[in-house]
Amino acid sequence: MLFMQKGKVQLVREDIMPRDLLTRVLLTRDLLPRVLPQDRAAGPGRPKDLAKRDAILAAARALFFSRGVEGVGIEEIARRANVSKMTVYGHFRDKAAILSAIVAAEAARMTSVLDEMPGEPRNLEQRLVAVGTALMTFLTSPELLAFERLLMSEAARRPDLASAMLEAGPRFGHRKLAEQLAAATTRGDLAIRHPVVAAEQLTSLWKGFLYLECQLGVRPSPTAEEIHRHVTEGVAMFLRSYRPSALP
Amino acid sequence: MLFMQKGKVQLVREDIMPRDLLTRVLLTRDLLPRVLPQDRAAGPGRPKDLAKRDAILAAARALFFSRGVEGVGIEEIARRANVSKMTVYGHFRDKAAILSAIVAAEAARMTSVLDEMPGEPRNLEQRLVAVGTALMTFLTSPELLAFERLLMSEAARRPDLASAMLEAGPRFGHRKLAEQLAAATTRGDLAIRHPVVAAEQLTSLWKGFLYLECQLGVRPSPTAEEIHRHVTEGVAMFLRSYRPSALP
DNA sequence: GAATTACTATACGTTTGCGTCTAACATATG
DNA sequence: CATATGTTAGACGCAAACGTATAGTAATTC
């Protein structure tokens, strides 16, 4: 599929991000206990094959993303993961548990990506454009769009999932961006009274109508050029509003 | 339920908006023929009871909004509409046709609401705040949020629905807002080079993070005060960026 | 090797929901 | 009145999906 190189599917595992950050993200809405279950501490008997667990999650992820939770059966997940149906139930209590694990993994990935946003380039405008471009590239990727759609349709039934994702994604991103904006303000490059508000505004400008169109699937994901142009427009507008001369 | 006063449910009918506007909205994505079907031109025999048709649509709307299309059975719709299941199938070919009719009605309602946005108040800032407040009040109403959620989850399967809604809602609104912004520019109150872009930016600022939280259901719909404060912030930021002195 | 646990394949019982059909009654045209 | 269509209530066939059960094989500990 598009978003996973065959055989190399990593979901929630301590090797992709520091355990404490992962935990912090997932504990926001007691999602963790459902995701890292009792590991039976290596008694006698054949151990569980974690590769199969990952294969199940990868298969479910791809299927859920493209056809929604209700549109996919357990048997189909098992078939795609090259696994027996019973094995699926051996690893997960039910369908909802699979979804929880996927959302937790996605939340972790989101935080991880946001945590590595570019921070160094030369002047402020270039830095903001770089961050915005990276963010929009991430957000408009087919897999992220599919994930948001999925989350939206499950939001009513499973508010915990939406909560976890909001915390790991937007809120986390806003805090990080707000820090940068505050720093720029103390440096004298910007005049911002409420950095968090400004960060939310900037993010909204970055997303704009473009993101909505992508989310509803009425247009393909934007090219790098389109994203760059769109983000640059937003940054310019933002900087005009918050340039130091604007506030006494 | 929350969003309809019992018995007074009006969906797609020529009495709520001019026929040509309605048609223009719905024809954007050949939704119309599926919604206003062949009326059999009053031959012999008992005529169809349009009140029942409306009751079916109202029931389906409420149920779809709260539990999604897949989560609701035809029998349940019929029961809630005080109608036999066969009557449902007498008016609509299948579930998808019911959904089409609902979306068409909602699109029409959306255009109608956007078309009546406040236009008169005194100065520019007050006018923009008034429009933004009205828009956000509309968008964050439980019914509209539920509708967007519904649409999002069906977007993959039914791109025509998303298209119709985008055209009737955001795109229509952006055009109207862009006209006002362009007028303000010629009046000298603003300095805007690309009114449509600016309209999209302003709308994004109005929505902001607040709307996302509502959409995901992690917070209740904002109060009038909250909306007013949020919109005012956005307008202030917008005006700082596009005030005439900002551009030579 | 014995015990224990995991995985496979398959079958099963149950539920759910869709869409159709029928027989009776209701309401319109002419 | 005859005719034609709409509405109801119930039953029906069918397919899909969930989650469980069983029996045999595979992997691991002691």
Coordinates of C-alpha atoms (C1' of nucleotides) in Angstrom, one line a residue:
Chain A
M1 CA 0.0 0.0 0.0
L2 CA 0.9 3.6 0.0
F3 CA 2.0 4.2 3.5
M4 CA 4.0 1.2 4.6
Q5 CA 6.9 -0.4 3.1
K6 CA 6.0 -4.1 3.2
G7 CA 7.3 -6.0 6.2
K8 CA 8.6 -2.9 7.9
V9 CA 5.5 -1.9 9.7
Q10 CA 6.1 -0.2 13.0
L11 CA 3.3 0.7 15.2
V12 CA 3.4 1.4 19.0
R13 CA 6.7 0.1 20.2
E14 CA 9.2 1.7 22.4
D15 CA 11.8 1.8 19.7
I16 CA 10.3 4.5 17.7
M17 CA 9.9 7.1 20.4
P18 CA 11.0 7.5 24.0
R19 CA 8.8 5.6 26.4
D20 CA 8.0 8.5 28.6
L21 CA 6.8 10.7 25.7
L22 CA 4.7 7.8 24.4
T23 CA 3.3 7.2 27.8
R24 CA 2.6 10.9 28.3
V25 CA 0.7 11.1 25.0
L26 CA -1.3 8.0 25.5
L27 CA -2.2 8.4 29.2
T28 CA -4.0 11.6 28.4
R29 CA -7.1 9.5 28.0
D30 CA -6.5 6.1 29.6
L31 CA -5.8 4.6 26.1
L32 CA -2.6 3.0 27.2
P33 CA -3.9 0.1 29.2
R34 CA -5.9 -1.0 26.3
V35 CA -3.0 -0.9 24.0
L36 CA 0.0 -2.4 25.8
P37 CA -1.8 -5.4 27.4
Q38 CA -0.6 -7.8 30.0
D39 CA 2.4 -9.5 28.6
R40 CA 2.2 -12.8 30.5
A41 CA 5.9 -12.4 31.5
A42 CA 7.4 -15.3 29.6
G43 CA 6.0 -18.4 31.4
P44 CA 6.0 -21.8 29.8
G45 CA 4.3 -22.3 26.4
R46 CA 4.7 -20.8 23.0
P47 CA 5.2 -17.0 23.1
K48 CA 2.9 -14.7 21.2
D49 CA 4.3 -13.7 17.8
L50 CA 4.5 -9.9 17.9
A51 CA 5.1 -9.7 14.2
K52 CA 1.7 -11.1 13.7
R53 CA 0.3 -8.5 16.1
D54 CA 1.9 -5.8 14.0
A55 CA 0.7 -7.4 10.8
I56 CA -2.9 -7.4 12.1
L57 CA -2.6 -3.7 13.1
A58 CA -1.1 -2.8 9.7
A59 CA -3.9 -4.7 7.9
A60 CA -6.6 -3.2 10.0
R61 CA -5.1 0.3 9.6
A62 CA -5.1 0.1 5.8
L63 CA -8.6 -1.3 5.7
F64 CA -10.1 1.1 8.3
F65 CA -8.5 4.0 6.6
S66 CA -10.0 3.2 3.3
R67 CA -13.4 1.9 4.2
G68 CA -14.1 2.9 7.8
V69 CA -14.5 0.7 10.8
E70 CA -17.9 -0.5 10.1
G71 CA -17.0 -1.3 6.5
V72 CA -14.4 -3.9 7.4
G73 CA -14.8 -7.3 8.9
I74 CA -12.5 -9.2 11.2
E75 CA -12.1 -12.0 8.7
E76 CA -10.9 -9.6 6.1
I77 CA -8.3 -8.1 8.4
A78 CA -7.2 -11.6 9.3
R79 CA -6.9 -12.6 5.6
R80 CA -5.0 -9.5 4.7
A81 CA -2.6 -10.1 7.6
N82 CA -2.1 -13.7 6.6
V83 CA -3.3 -14.8 10.0
S84 CA -6.2 -16.9 11.3
K85 CA -9.2 -15.1 12.7
M86 CA -8.6 -16.8 16.0
T87 CA -5.2 -15.2 16.2
V88 CA -6.8 -11.8 15.8
Y89 CA -9.0 -12.5 18.8
G90 CA -6.0 -13.9 20.6
H91 CA -4.3 -10.5 20.4
F92 CA -7.3 -8.2 20.7
R93 CA -10.4 -8.5 22.6
D94 CA -12.6 -7.1 19.9
K95 CA -12.7 -4.7 17.0
A96 CA -12.8 -1.7 19.3
A97 CA -9.5 -2.7 20.9
I98 CA -7.9 -2.9 17.4
L99 CA -9.1 0.6 16.7
S100 CA -7.7 1.8 20.1
A101 CA -4.3 0.4 19.3
I102 CA -4.3 2.0 15.9
V103 CA -5.3 5.4 17.2
A104 CA -2.7 5.2 20.0
A105 CA 0.0 4.4 17.4
E106 CA -1.1 7.2 15.2
A107 CA -1.2 9.6 18.0
A108 CA 2.3 8.6 19.0
R109 CA 3.5 9.0 15.4
M110 CA 1.8 12.4 15.2
T111 CA 3.6 13.7 18.3
S112 CA 6.8 12.3 17.1
V113 CA 6.5 14.1 13.7
L114 CA 5.5 17.4 15.3
D115 CA 8.4 17.1 17.7
E116 CA 10.8 17.0 14.8
M117 CA 9.5 20.1 13.1
P118 CA 12.3 22.1 11.4
G119 CA 13.6 24.8 13.8
E120 CA 16.8 26.3 12.5
P121 CA 16.7 28.2 9.2
R122 CA 17.8 31.8 9.0
N123 CA 15.1 34.4 9.5
L124 CA 11.7 34.2 11.0
E125 CA 9.7 34.1 7.9
Q126 CA 11.7 31.3 6.4
R127 CA 11.4 29.4 9.6
L128 CA 7.7 29.7 9.7
V129 CA 7.3 28.8 6.1
A130 CA 9.4 25.7 6.7
V131 CA 7.4 24.6 9.7
G132 CA 4.1 25.3 7.9
T133 CA 5.2 23.4 4.8
A134 CA 6.3 20.4 6.8
L135 CA 3.0 20.5 8.8
M136 CA 0.8 20.7 5.7
T137 CA 2.8 18.1 3.9
F138 CA 2.1 15.8 6.8
L139 CA -1.5 16.7 7.2
T140 CA -2.4 16.4 3.6
S141 CA -0.8 13.0 3.1
P142 CA -3.4 10.4 2.1
E143 CA -2.8 8.4 5.3
L144 CA -3.3 11.3 7.6
L145 CA -6.4 12.5 5.8
A146 CA -7.8 9.0 6.0
F147 CA -7.0 8.9 9.7
E148 CA -8.8 12.2 10.4
R149 CA -11.8 11.0 8.4
L150 CA -11.9 7.8 10.4
L151 CA -11.6 9.6 13.7
M152 CA -14.4 12.0 12.7
S153 CA -16.8 9.2 12.0
E154 CA -16.0 7.5 15.3
A155 CA -15.9 10.6 17.4
A156 CA -19.5 10.4 18.4
R157 CA -19.1 6.8 19.7
R158 CA -15.6 7.0 21.0
P159 CA -14.8 10.5 22.5
D160 CA -11.7 9.1 24.1
L161 CA -10.1 8.5 20.7
A162 CA -10.7 12.1 19.5
S163 CA -9.4 13.4 22.8
A164 CA -6.1 11.4 22.6
M165 CA -5.6 12.5 19.0
L166 CA -6.3 16.2 19.7
E167 CA -3.8 16.1 22.6
A168 CA -1.1 14.4 20.6
G169 CA -1.6 16.4 17.5
P170 CA -3.0 20.0 17.4
R171 CA -2.6 20.9 21.1
F172 CA 1.0 19.6 21.2
G173 CA 1.8 21.4 18.0
H174 CA 0.2 24.6 19.2
R175 CA 2.3 24.6 22.3
K176 CA 5.5 24.0 20.4
L177 CA 4.6 26.7 17.9
A178 CA 3.6 29.1 20.6
E179 CA 7.0 28.7 22.2
Q180 CA 8.7 29.7 19.0
L181 CA 6.4 32.7 18.6
A182 CA 7.0 33.8 22.2
A183 CA 10.7 33.5 21.7
A184 CA 10.5 35.6 18.5
T185 CA 8.5 38.2 20.5
T186 CA 11.1 38.5 23.2
R187 CA 13.7 38.8 20.4
G188 CA 11.7 41.7 19.1
D189 CA 10.9 40.0 15.8
L190 CA 7.2 39.8 16.6
A191 CA 4.7 41.6 18.7
I192 CA 2.4 38.9 20.1
R193 CA 0.4 39.2 23.3
H194 CA -1.1 35.7 23.4
P195 CA 1.3 33.3 21.7
V196 CA -1.1 30.3 22.0
V197 CA -3.9 32.3 20.3
A198 CA -1.5 33.4 17.6
A199 CA -0.2 29.8 17.1
E200 CA -3.8 28.7 16.6
Q201 CA -4.4 31.4 14.1
L202 CA -1.3 30.6 12.2
T203 CA -2.2 27.0 12.0
S204 CA -5.7 27.9 10.8
L205 CA -4.2 30.0 8.1
W206 CA -1.9 27.2 7.1
K207 CA -4.8 24.7 6.8
G208 CA -7.3 27.0 5.3
F209 CA -9.8 25.9 2.7
L210 CA -7.2 23.8 1.0
Y211 CA -7.2 21.3 3.9
L212 CA -11.0 21.1 4.0
E213 CA -11.1 20.2 0.3
C214 CA -8.5 17.5 0.8
Q215 CA -10.3 16.2 3.9
L216 CA -13.5 15.8 1.9
G217 CA -11.7 14.2 -0.9
V218 CA -12.9 16.6 -3.7
R219 CA -9.3 17.3 -4.7
P220 CA -6.0 15.4 -4.7
S221 CA -3.4 16.1 -2.1
P222 CA -1.6 19.3 -3.1
T223 CA 1.8 19.3 -4.7
A224 CA 4.9 20.6 -2.9
E225 CA 4.6 23.8 -4.9
E226 CA 1.0 24.3 -4.0
I227 CA 1.7 23.8 -0.4
H228 CA 4.6 26.2 -0.4
R229 CA 2.6 28.9 -2.1
H230 CA -0.4 28.5 0.2
V231 CA 1.8 28.4 3.4
T232 CA 3.8 31.4 2.2
E233 CA 0.6 33.4 1.7
G234 CA -0.5 32.5 5.2
V235 CA 2.8 33.4 6.8
A236 CA 2.9 36.8 5.0
M237 CA -0.6 37.6 6.2
F238 CA 0.4 36.5 9.7
L239 CA 3.6 38.5 9.8
R240 CA 1.8 41.7 8.6
S241 CA -0.6 41.4 11.4
Y242 CA 2.0 40.7 14.2
R243 CA 5.0 42.7 13.1
P244 CA 6.4 44.8 15.9
S245 CA 5.5 48.2 14.4
A246 CA 1.8 47.2 14.5
L247 CA 1.7 47.3 18.3
P248 CA 2.9 50.4 20.2
Chain B
M1 CA -34.8 16.2 19.3
L2 CA -32.7 19.2 19.6
F3 CA -32.9 20.7 16.2
M4 CA -36.4 20.5 15.0
Q5 CA -39.6 21.7 16.4
K6 CA -41.9 18.7 16.3
G7 CA -44.2 18.5 13.3
K8 CA -42.7 21.6 11.7
V9 CA -40.0 20.0 9.7
Q10 CA -39.3 21.6 6.4
L11 CA -36.8 20.0 4.1
V12 CA -36.4 20.6 0.4
R13 CA -39.5 22.5 -0.8
E14 CA -39.8 25.5 -2.9
D15 CA -41.4 27.5 -0.1
I16 CA -38.2 28.0 1.8
M17 CA -36.0 29.3 -0.9
P18 CA -36.4 30.5 -4.5
R19 CA -36.6 27.6 -6.9
D20 CA -33.8 28.9 -9.1
L21 CA -31.3 29.2 -6.2
L22 CA -32.2 25.8 -5.0
T23 CA -31.8 24.3 -8.4
R24 CA -28.5 26.1 -8.9
V25 CA -27.2 24.7 -5.6
L26 CA -28.3 21.1 -6.2
L27 CA -27.4 20.9 -9.8
T28 CA -23.8 21.4 -9.0
R29 CA -23.5 17.6 -8.7
D30 CA -26.5 16.0 -10.3
L31 CA -28.0 15.6 -6.9
L32 CA -31.3 17.1 -8.0
P33 CA -32.8 14.3 -10.0
R34 CA -32.3 11.9 -7.2
V35 CA -34.1 14.2 -4.8
L36 CA -37.1 15.5 -6.6
P37 CA -38.2 12.3 -8.3
Q38 CA -40.8 11.8 -11.0
D39 CA -44.1 13.0 -9.5
R40 CA -46.4 10.8 -11.5
A41 CA -48.4 13.8 -12.5
A42 CA -51.6 13.1 -10.6
G43 CA -53.1 10.2 -12.5
P44 CA -55.7 8.0 -10.9
G45 CA -55.1 6.2 -7.6
R46 CA -54.2 7.5 -4.2
P47 CA -51.6 10.2 -4.2
K48 CA -48.4 9.9 -2.2
D49 CA -48.5 11.6 1.2
L50 CA -45.7 14.2 1.1
A51 CA -46.1 14.7 4.8
K52 CA -45.0 11.2 5.3
R53 CA -42.0 11.7 3.0
D54 CA -41.0 14.7 5.2
A55 CA -41.5 12.7 8.3
I56 CA -39.2 10.0 6.9
L57 CA -36.5 12.5 6.0
A58 CA -36.8 14.2 9.4
A59 CA -36.5 10.9 11.2
A60 CA -33.6 9.7 9.1
R61 CA -31.9 13.0 9.5
A62 CA -32.0 12.9 13.3
L63 CA -30.9 9.3 13.4
F64 CA -28.1 9.7 10.8
F65 CA -26.8 12.8 12.6
S66 CA -26.5 11.1 15.9
R67 CA -25.4 7.6 14.9
G68 CA -24.1 7.7 11.3
V69 CA -25.6 6.1 8.2
E70 CA -24.4 2.6 9.0
G71 CA -25.6 2.8 12.6
V72 CA -29.2 3.2 11.6
G73 CA -31.6 0.7 10.1
I74 CA -34.5 1.4 7.8
E75 CA -36.9 -0.2 10.3
E76 CA -35.8 2.3 12.9
I77 CA -36.3 5.2 10.6
A78 CA -39.8 3.9 9.7
R79 CA -40.7 3.4 13.4
R80 CA -39.6 6.9 14.3
A81 CA -41.5 8.4 11.4
N82 CA -44.6 6.6 12.4
V83 CA -44.7 4.9 9.0
S84 CA -44.5 1.5 7.6
K85 CA -41.2 0.2 6.2
M86 CA -42.8 -0.3 2.9
T87 CA -43.7 3.3 2.8
V88 CA -40.1 4.2 3.2
Y89 CA -39.3 2.1 0.2
G90 CA -42.2 3.6 -1.6
H91 CA -40.7 7.0 -1.4
F92 CA -37.0 6.2 -1.6
R93 CA -35.2 3.5 -3.6
D94 CA -32.8 2.7 -0.9
K95 CA -30.8 4.1 2.0
A96 CA -28.5 6.0 -0.2
A97 CA -31.4 7.9 -1.8
I98 CA -32.5 9.0 1.7
L99 CA -29.1 10.3 2.4
S100 CA -29.0 12.1 -0.9
A101 CA -32.2 13.9 -0.2
I102 CA -31.0 14.9 3.3
V103 CA -27.8 16.3 2.0
A104 CA -29.5 18.2 -0.8
A105 CA -31.9 19.7 1.8
E106 CA -29.0 20.6 4.1
A107 CA -27.1 22.1 1.2
A108 CA -30.1 24.2 0.3
R109 CA -30.5 25.3 3.9
M110 CA -26.8 26.2 4.1
T111 CA -26.9 28.4 1.0
S112 CA -30.1 30.0 2.3
V113 CA -28.5 30.8 5.7
L114 CA -25.3 32.2 4.1
D115 CA -27.4 34.2 1.7
E116 CA -29.0 36.1 4.6
M117 CA -25.8 37.0 6.4
P118 CA -26.0 40.4 8.1
G119 CA -24.8 43.1 5.8
E120 CA -25.7 46.5 7.1
P121 CA -24.1 47.5 10.4
R122 CA -22.1 50.7 10.8
N123 CA -18.3 50.3 10.3
L124 CA -16.3 47.5 8.7
E125 CA -15.1 45.8 11.8
Q126 CA -18.6 45.6 13.3
R127 CA -19.9 44.2 10.1
L128 CA -17.2 41.5 9.9
V129 CA -17.7 40.6 13.5
A130 CA -21.4 40.3 12.9
V131 CA -21.0 38.1 9.9
G132 CA -18.4 36.0 11.6
T133 CA -20.5 35.6 14.7
A134 CA -23.5 34.6 12.6
L135 CA -21.4 32.1 10.7
M136 CA -19.9 30.5 13.7
T137 CA -23.2 30.3 15.5
F138 CA -24.5 28.4 12.5
L139 CA -21.5 26.2 12.1
T140 CA -21.2 25.2 15.8
S141 CA -24.8 24.4 16.2
P142 CA -25.2 20.7 17.1
E143 CA -27.1 19.9 14.0
L144 CA -24.5 21.4 11.6
L145 CA -21.7 19.7 13.5
A146 CA -23.4 16.4 13.2
F147 CA -24.0 17.0 9.5
E148 CA -20.3 17.7 8.9
R149 CA -19.4 14.6 10.8
L150 CA -21.8 12.6 8.7
L151 CA -20.5 14.0 5.5
M152 CA -16.9 13.3 6.5
S153 CA -17.6 9.7 7.1
E154 CA -19.4 9.3 3.8
A155 CA -17.0 11.4 1.8
A156 CA -14.9 8.4 0.7
R157 CA -17.9 6.4 -0.6
R158 CA -20.0 9.4 -1.9
P159 CA -17.8 12.2 -3.3
D160 CA -20.9 13.7 -4.9
L161 CA -22.3 14.6 -1.5
A162 CA -19.2 16.3 -0.3
S163 CA -19.0 18.2 -3.5
A164 CA -22.5 19.5 -3.3
M165 CA -22.0 20.6 0.3
L166 CA -18.8 22.4 -0.4
E167 CA -20.4 24.3 -3.2
A168 CA -23.5 25.2 -1.3
G169 CA -21.5 26.1 1.9
P170 CA -17.9 27.3 2.0
R171 CA -17.5 28.2 -1.7
F172 CA -20.7 30.1 -1.8
G173 CA -19.9 31.8 1.5
H174 CA -16.4 32.7 0.3
R175 CA -17.7 34.3 -2.8
K176 CA -20.1 36.4 -0.9
L177 CA -17.6 37.4 1.7
A178 CA -15.0 38.2 -1.1
E179 CA -17.5 40.6 -2.6
Q180 CA -17.8 42.5 0.6
L181 CA -14.1 42.6 1.1
A182 CA -13.5 43.8 -2.5
A183 CA -16.1 46.5 -2.0
A184 CA -14.4 47.6 1.2
T185 CA -11.1 47.7 -0.7
T186 CA -12.5 50.0 -3.4
R187 CA -14.0 52.1 -0.6
G188 CA -10.5 52.4 0.8
D189 CA -11.3 50.6 4.1
L190 CA -9.0 47.6 3.2
A191 CA -6.0 46.9 1.1
I192 CA -6.7 43.4 -0.4
R193 CA -5.1 42.1 -3.6
H194 CA -6.9 38.8 -3.7
P195 CA -10.3 39.0 -2.1
V196 CA -11.1 35.3 -2.4
V197 CA -7.9 34.4 -0.7
A198 CA -8.5 36.9 2.0
A199 CA -12.1 35.6 2.5
E200 CA -10.7 32.1 2.9
Q201 CA -8.2 33.3 5.4
L202 CA -10.8 35.2 7.4
T203 CA -13.1 32.2 7.5
S204 CA -10.2 30.0 8.7
L205 CA -9.5 32.5 11.4
W206 CA -13.1 32.5 12.4
K207 CA -13.2 28.7 12.6
G208 CA -9.8 28.2 14.2
F209 CA -9.2 25.5 16.7
L210 CA -12.5 26.1 18.4
Y211 CA -14.4 24.6 15.5
L212 CA -12.2 21.6 15.4
E213 CA -12.8 20.8 19.0
C214 CA -16.5 21.1 18.5
Q215 CA -16.4 18.9 15.4
L216 CA -14.6 16.2 17.4
G217 CA -17.1 16.5 20.2
V218 CA -14.5 17.1 22.9
R219 CA -16.2 20.3 24.0
P220 CA -19.7 21.7 24.0
S221 CA -20.8 24.2 21.5
P222 CA -19.5 27.6 22.5
T223 CA -21.7 30.2 24.1
A224 CA -22.6 33.4 22.3
E225 CA -19.9 35.3 24.4
E226 CA -17.2 32.8 23.5
I227 CA -18.1 33.0 19.8
H228 CA -18.1 36.8 20.0
R229 CA -14.7 36.9 21.7
H230 CA -13.2 34.4 19.3
V231 CA -14.5 36.1 16.2
T232 CA -13.5 39.5 17.4
E233 CA -9.9 38.3 17.9
G234 CA -9.9 36.9 14.4
V235 CA -11.3 40.1 12.8
A236 CA -8.8 42.2 14.7
M237 CA -5.9 40.1 13.5
F238 CA -7.3 40.2 9.9
L239 CA -7.8 43.9 9.9
R240 CA -4.3 44.5 11.2
S241 CA -2.9 42.6 8.3
Y242 CA -5.1 44.1 5.6
R243 CA -5.4 47.7 6.7
P244 CA -4.7 50.2 4.0
S245 CA -1.6 51.6 5.5
A246 CA 0.0 48.1 5.4
L247 CA 0.2 48.2 1.6
P248 CA 1.8 51.1 -0.3
Chain C
dG1 C1' 9.5 -36.0 27.1
dA2 C1' 5.7 -33.5 29.6
dA3 C1' 3.2 -29.5 30.1
dT4 C1' 1.6 -25.3 28.5
dT5 C1' 0.5 -21.9 25.4
dA6 C1' -0.1 -20.1 20.4
dC7 C1' -1.6 -20.6 15.8
dT8 C1' -4.6 -22.6 12.0
dA9 C1' -8.6 -24.2 9.8
dT10 C1' -13.2 -24.8 10.0
dA11 C1' -17.6 -25.0 11.7
dC12 C1' -21.2 -23.0 14.4
dG13 C1' -25.0 -20.2 16.7
dT14 C1' -26.7 -15.8 16.8
dT15 C1' -27.8 -11.5 15.5
dT16 C1' -28.7 -7.8 12.4
dG17 C1' -30.2 -5.5 8.6
dC18 C1' -31.6 -5.2 3.8
dG19 C1' -34.9 -5.4 0.4
dT20 C1' -39.1 -8.1 -1.2
dC21 C1' -43.6 -10.1 -1.0
dT22 C1' -48.4 -10.6 0.3
dA23 C1' -53.1 -9.6 1.8
dA24 C1' -56.0 -6.2 3.5
dC25 C1' -57.5 -1.7 3.8
dA26 C1' -57.4 3.5 2.4
dT27 C1' -57.9 7.1 -0.9
dA28 C1' -57.8 9.1 -5.1
dT29 C1' -59.7 9.4 -10.5
dG30 C1' -63.3 8.8 -13.9
Chain D
dC1 C1' -69.2 2.0 -9.4
dA2 C1' -64.5 0.1 -11.3
dT3 C1' -59.8 1.0 -11.3
dA4 C1' -55.4 2.3 -9.8
dT5 C1' -52.3 3.5 -6.5
dG6 C1' -50.6 4.3 -1.5
dT7 C1' -50.2 2.5 3.2
dT8 C1' -49.9 -1.0 6.7
dA9 C1' -48.4 -5.0 9.2
dG10 C1' -46.3 -9.0 9.1
dA11 C1' -43.5 -12.6 7.3
dC12 C1' -39.8 -14.1 4.5
dG13 C1' -35.2 -15.1 2.3
dC14 C1' -30.7 -13.8 2.2
dA15 C1' -26.3 -12.3 3.2
dA16 C1' -22.9 -10.5 6.3
dA17 C1' -20.6 -10.1 10.5
dC18 C1' -19.6 -11.0 15.3
dG19 C1' -17.6 -13.7 18.6
dT20 C1' -17.1 -18.7 20.2
dA21 C1' -15.9 -23.6 20.0
dT22 C1' -13.2 -27.6 18.6
dA23 C1' -9.4 -30.3 17.2
dG24 C1' -5.1 -30.7 15.4
dT25 C1' -0.4 -28.8 14.9
dA26 C1' 3.7 -25.8 16.3
dA27 C1' 6.8 -23.7 19.6
dT28 C1' 8.6 -23.0 24.0
dT29 C1' 9.8 -24.0 29.3
dC30 C1' 11.0 -27.2 32.8

